[in-house]
Amino acid sequence: MPARRLYAMTAHETADLLRRREVSSEELTRAVFDRIRAVEGKIQAFVSLTEEGALEQARMADRRRAAGEEGPL
């Protein structure tokens, strides 16, 4: 099966994956940053990125989800 292009999915699609625990918040965040690195040289859309901060927030969301504290995303 080809790898999912998480960065190209809608918010509803990723929310469903998160709810079903088919993907973690950290995995989703990493996929988005991988895509940014792949295209940023051409697009130049960002002034700065805070990847480590975003990954830490994703880990916190994963911990909350594991504890049963579900949110929309």
mmCIF file of N, CA and C in Angstrom:
data_model
loop_
_atom_site.group_PDB
_atom_site.id
_atom_site.type_symbol
_atom_site.label_atom_id
_atom_site.label_comp_id
_atom_site.label_asym_id
_atom_site.label_seq_id
_atom_site.Cartn_x
_atom_site.Cartn_y
_atom_site.Cartn_z
ATOM 1 N N MET A 1 0.852 -1.178 0.000
ATOM 2 C CA MET A 1 0.000 0.000 0.000
ATOM 3 C C MET A 1 0.896 1.239 0.000
ATOM 4 N N PRO A 2 0.613 2.214 -0.872
ATOM 5 C CA PRO A 2 1.438 3.425 -0.904
ATOM 6 C C PRO A 2 1.297 4.214 0.394
ATOM 7 N N ALA A 3 2.345 4.932 0.729
ATOM 8 C CA ALA A 3 2.324 5.748 1.945
ATOM 9 C C ALA A 3 1.237 6.818 1.825
ATOM 10 N N ARG A 4 0.581 7.083 2.943
ATOM 11 C CA ARG A 4 -0.442 8.135 2.955
ATOM 12 C C ARG A 4 0.235 9.497 2.883
ATOM 13 N N ARG A 5 -0.358 10.377 2.161
ATOM 14 C CA ARG A 5 0.127 11.749 2.094
ATOM 15 C C ARG A 5 -0.638 12.547 3.139
ATOM 16 N N LEU A 6 -0.218 12.427 4.379
ATOM 17 C CA LEU A 6 -0.932 13.069 5.487
ATOM 18 C C LEU A 6 -1.038 14.571 5.300
ATOM 19 N N TYR A 7 -0.011 15.187 4.744
ATOM 20 C CA TYR A 7 -0.017 16.635 4.582
ATOM 21 C C TYR A 7 -1.109 17.093 3.621
ATOM 22 N N ALA A 8 -1.607 16.206 2.766
ATOM 23 C CA ALA A 8 -2.595 16.583 1.764
ATOM 24 C C ALA A 8 -4.030 16.312 2.206
ATOM 25 N N MET A 9 -4.205 15.733 3.374
ATOM 26 C CA MET A 9 -5.547 15.389 3.839
ATOM 27 C C MET A 9 -6.246 16.599 4.442
ATOM 28 N N THR A 10 -7.566 16.541 4.425
ATOM 29 C CA THR A 10 -8.350 17.616 5.032
ATOM 30 C C THR A 10 -8.324 17.476 6.557
ATOM 31 N N ALA A 11 -8.767 18.515 7.228
ATOM 32 C CA ALA A 11 -8.846 18.466 8.694
ATOM 33 C C ALA A 11 -9.800 17.358 9.132
ATOM 34 N N HIS A 12 -10.898 17.171 8.411
ATOM 35 C CA HIS A 12 -11.851 16.108 8.754
ATOM 36 C C HIS A 12 -11.209 14.731 8.599
ATOM 37 N N GLU A 13 -10.469 14.549 7.526
ATOM 38 C CA GLU A 13 -9.813 13.256 7.294
ATOM 39 C C GLU A 13 -8.778 12.958 8.384
ATOM 40 N N THR A 14 -7.976 13.956 8.721
ATOM 41 C CA THR A 14 -6.960 13.708 9.754
ATOM 42 C C THR A 14 -7.611 13.526 11.122
ATOM 43 N N ALA A 15 -8.695 14.251 11.387
ATOM 44 C CA ALA A 15 -9.402 14.069 12.662
ATOM 45 C C ALA A 15 -9.916 12.641 12.780
ATOM 46 N N ASP A 16 -10.442 12.095 11.684
ATOM 47 C CA ASP A 16 -10.908 10.705 11.700
ATOM 48 C C ASP A 16 -9.756 9.738 11.974
ATOM 49 N N LEU A 17 -8.623 9.963 11.322
ATOM 50 C CA LEU A 17 -7.455 9.104 11.557
ATOM 51 C C LEU A 17 -6.990 9.180 13.004
ATOM 52 N N LEU A 18 -6.976 10.383 13.557
ATOM 53 C CA LEU A 18 -6.569 10.564 14.952
ATOM 54 C C LEU A 18 -7.556 9.869 15.884
ATOM 55 N N ARG A 19 -8.835 10.044 15.632
ATOM 56 C CA ARG A 19 -9.862 9.435 16.477
ATOM 57 C C ARG A 19 -9.763 7.913 16.457
ATOM 58 N N ARG A 20 -9.490 7.349 15.279
ATOM 59 C CA ARG A 20 -9.361 5.894 15.150
ATOM 60 C C ARG A 20 -7.979 5.391 15.557
ATOM 61 N N ARG A 21 -7.122 6.325 15.944
ATOM 62 C CA ARG A 21 -5.751 6.014 16.359
ATOM 63 C C ARG A 21 -4.946 5.319 15.257
ATOM 64 N N GLU A 22 -5.227 5.705 14.025
ATOM 65 C CA GLU A 22 -4.473 5.192 12.881
ATOM 66 C C GLU A 22 -3.227 6.032 12.633
ATOM 67 N N VAL A 23 -3.190 7.196 13.232
ATOM 68 C CA VAL A 23 -2.043 8.091 13.133
ATOM 69 C C VAL A 23 -1.974 8.874 14.441
ATOM 70 N N SER A 24 -0.778 9.242 14.838
ATOM 71 C CA SER A 24 -0.619 10.063 16.046
ATOM 72 C C SER A 24 -0.472 11.526 15.639
ATOM 73 N N SER A 25 -0.694 12.399 16.596
ATOM 74 C CA SER A 25 -0.493 13.829 16.346
ATOM 75 C C SER A 25 0.960 14.094 15.975
ATOM 76 N N GLU A 26 1.866 13.392 16.634
ATOM 77 C CA GLU A 26 3.285 13.589 16.329
ATOM 78 C C GLU A 26 3.603 13.144 14.901
ATOM 79 N N GLU A 27 3.053 12.010 14.478
ATOM 80 C CA GLU A 27 3.288 11.535 13.116
ATOM 81 C C GLU A 27 2.742 12.531 12.094
ATOM 82 N N LEU A 28 1.563 13.043 12.344
ATOM 83 C CA LEU A 28 0.957 14.022 11.456
ATOM 84 C C LEU A 28 1.803 15.294 11.377
ATOM 85 N N THR A 29 2.262 15.759 12.527
ATOM 86 C CA THR A 29 3.099 16.965 12.566
ATOM 87 C C THR A 29 4.401 16.752 11.818
ATOM 88 N N ARG A 30 5.031 15.613 12.015
ATOM 89 C CA ARG A 30 6.274 15.307 11.290
ATOM 90 C C ARG A 30 6.045 15.272 9.777
ATOM 91 N N ALA A 31 4.916 14.702 9.350
ATOM 92 C CA ALA A 31 4.607 14.638 7.922
ATOM 93 C C ALA A 31 4.476 16.036 7.330
ATOM 94 N N VAL A 32 3.844 16.926 8.070
ATOM 95 C CA VAL A 32 3.681 18.300 7.582
ATOM 96 C C VAL A 32 5.033 19.000 7.489
ATOM 97 N N PHE A 33 5.877 18.847 8.496
ATOM 98 C CA PHE A 33 7.195 19.475 8.442
ATOM 99 C C PHE A 33 8.073 18.859 7.353
ATOM 100 N N ASP A 34 7.937 17.566 7.108
ATOM 101 C CA ASP A 34 8.667 16.937 6.002
ATOM 102 C C ASP A 34 8.256 17.574 4.675
ATOM 103 N N ARG A 35 6.955 17.794 4.514
ATOM 104 C CA ARG A 35 6.462 18.415 3.287
ATOM 105 C C ARG A 35 6.946 19.856 3.162
ATOM 106 N N ILE A 36 6.938 20.580 4.258
ATOM 107 C CA ILE A 36 7.434 21.960 4.229
ATOM 108 C C ILE A 36 8.883 21.973 3.763
ATOM 109 N N ARG A 37 9.709 21.086 4.325
ATOM 110 C CA ARG A 37 11.118 21.033 3.915
ATOM 111 C C ARG A 37 11.249 20.686 2.431
ATOM 112 N N ALA A 38 10.355 19.839 1.932
ATOM 113 C CA ALA A 38 10.438 19.416 0.536
ATOM 114 C C ALA A 38 10.101 20.537 -0.451
ATOM 115 N N VAL A 39 9.232 21.469 -0.066
ATOM 116 C CA VAL A 39 8.765 22.473 -1.024
ATOM 117 C C VAL A 39 9.097 23.917 -0.647
ATOM 118 N N GLU A 40 9.574 24.151 0.535
ATOM 119 C CA GLU A 40 9.766 25.533 1.003
ATOM 120 C C GLU A 40 10.751 26.304 0.141
ATOM 121 N N GLY A 41 11.748 25.646 -0.423
ATOM 122 C CA GLY A 41 12.707 26.343 -1.277
ATOM 123 C C GLY A 41 12.050 27.007 -2.476
ATOM 124 N N LYS A 42 11.000 26.407 -2.981
ATOM 125 C CA LYS A 42 10.276 26.966 -4.126
ATOM 126 C C LYS A 42 9.177 27.920 -3.699
ATOM 127 N N ILE A 43 8.496 27.588 -2.621
ATOM 128 C CA ILE A 43 7.317 28.350 -2.218
ATOM 129 C C ILE A 43 7.661 29.564 -1.361
ATOM 130 N N GLN A 44 8.589 29.400 -0.444
ATOM 131 C CA GLN A 44 9.024 30.458 0.471
ATOM 132 C C GLN A 44 7.837 31.115 1.180
ATOM 133 N N ALA A 45 7.041 30.276 1.843
ATOM 134 C CA ALA A 45 5.834 30.755 2.510
ATOM 135 C C ALA A 45 6.047 31.085 3.977
ATOM 136 N N PHE A 46 7.152 30.632 4.563
ATOM 137 C CA PHE A 46 7.347 30.788 5.996
ATOM 138 C C PHE A 46 8.512 31.711 6.312
ATOM 139 N N VAL A 47 8.315 32.562 7.299
ATOM 140 C CA VAL A 47 9.395 33.399 7.808
ATOM 141 C C VAL A 47 10.203 32.592 8.806
ATOM 142 N N SER A 48 9.506 31.849 9.667
ATOM 143 C CA SER A 48 10.184 30.990 10.637
ATOM 144 C C SER A 48 9.284 29.802 10.967
ATOM 145 N N LEU A 49 9.924 28.741 11.413
ATOM 146 C CA LEU A 49 9.215 27.532 11.820
ATOM 147 C C LEU A 49 9.664 27.158 13.222
ATOM 148 N N THR A 50 8.754 26.659 14.011
ATOM 149 C CA THR A 50 9.084 26.217 15.364
ATOM 150 C C THR A 50 8.761 24.729 15.474
ATOM 151 N N GLU A 51 9.568 23.935 14.771
ATOM 152 C CA GLU A 51 9.296 22.506 14.676
ATOM 153 C C GLU A 51 9.317 21.819 16.034
ATOM 154 N N GLU A 52 10.310 22.087 16.851
ATOM 155 C CA GLU A 52 10.380 21.417 18.153
ATOM 156 C C GLU A 52 9.190 21.768 19.034
ATOM 157 N N GLY A 53 8.772 23.024 19.015
ATOM 158 C CA GLY A 53 7.595 23.419 19.784
ATOM 159 C C GLY A 53 6.336 22.731 19.282
ATOM 160 N N ALA A 54 6.200 22.640 17.969
ATOM 161 C CA ALA A 54 5.036 21.970 17.385
ATOM 162 C C ALA A 54 5.038 20.482 17.724
ATOM 163 N N LEU A 55 6.214 19.859 17.683
ATOM 164 C CA LEU A 55 6.301 18.434 18.019
ATOM 165 C C LEU A 55 5.973 18.193 19.489
ATOM 166 N N GLU A 56 6.404 19.089 20.362
ATOM 167 C CA GLU A 56 6.086 18.929 21.780
ATOM 168 C C GLU A 56 4.584 19.071 22.001
ATOM 169 N N GLN A 57 3.946 20.024 21.330
ATOM 170 C CA GLN A 57 2.492 20.164 21.444
ATOM 171 C C GLN A 57 1.790 18.919 20.906
ATOM 172 N N ALA A 58 2.315 18.341 19.836
ATOM 173 C CA ALA A 58 1.734 17.114 19.278
ATOM 174 C C ALA A 58 1.860 15.965 20.276
ATOM 175 N N ARG A 59 3.007 15.864 20.926
ATOM 176 C CA ARG A 59 3.196 14.810 21.939
ATOM 177 C C ARG A 59 2.220 14.997 23.100
ATOM 178 N N MET A 60 2.005 16.242 23.504
ATOM 179 C CA MET A 60 1.054 16.512 24.585
ATOM 180 C C MET A 60 -0.360 16.110 24.155
ATOM 181 N N ALA A 61 -0.718 16.396 22.912
ATOM 182 C CA ALA A 61 -2.038 16.001 22.402
ATOM 183 C C ALA A 61 -2.171 14.484 22.388
ATOM 184 N N ASP A 62 -1.098 13.786 22.011
ATOM 185 C CA ASP A 62 -1.130 12.314 22.015
ATOM 186 C C ASP A 62 -1.306 11.781 23.431
ATOM 187 N N ARG A 63 -0.650 12.407 24.395
ATOM 188 C CA ARG A 63 -0.801 11.969 25.794
ATOM 189 C C ARG A 63 -2.232 12.206 26.274
ATOM 190 N N ARG A 64 -2.808 13.364 25.925
ATOM 191 C CA ARG A 64 -4.196 13.639 26.313
ATOM 192 C C ARG A 64 -5.140 12.623 25.678
ATOM 193 N N ARG A 65 -4.925 12.318 24.405
ATOM 194 C CA ARG A 65 -5.785 11.348 23.713
ATOM 195 C C ARG A 65 -5.656 9.977 24.382
ATOM 196 N N ALA A 66 -4.441 9.579 24.745
ATOM 197 C CA ALA A 66 -4.223 8.284 25.406
ATOM 198 C C ALA A 66 -4.916 8.240 26.766
ATOM 199 N N ALA A 67 -5.051 9.403 27.404
ATOM 200 C CA ALA A 67 -5.694 9.480 28.708
ATOM 201 C C ALA A 67 -7.224 9.600 28.580
ATOM 202 N N GLY A 68 -7.733 9.584 27.354
ATOM 203 C CA GLY A 68 -9.168 9.655 27.150
ATOM 204 C C GLY A 68 -9.720 11.049 27.017
ATOM 205 N N GLU A 69 -8.855 12.030 26.924
ATOM 206 C CA GLU A 69 -9.288 13.428 26.776
ATOM 207 C C GLU A 69 -9.335 13.772 25.301
ATOM 208 N N GLU A 70 -10.380 13.318 24.640
ATOM 209 C CA GLU A 70 -10.505 13.534 23.192
ATOM 210 C C GLU A 70 -10.884 14.973 22.886
ATOM 211 N N GLY A 71 -10.279 15.501 21.846
ATOM 212 C CA GLY A 71 -10.629 16.801 21.323
ATOM 213 C C GLY A 71 -10.892 16.676 19.836
ATOM 214 N N PRO A 72 -11.332 17.734 19.186
ATOM 215 C CA PRO A 72 -11.633 17.623 17.762
ATOM 216 C C PRO A 72 -10.409 17.327 16.906
ATOM 217 N N LEU A 73 -9.249 17.834 17.288
ATOM 218 C CA LEU A 73 -8.000 17.561 16.561
ATOM 219 C C LEU A 73 -6.882 17.364 17.549
#
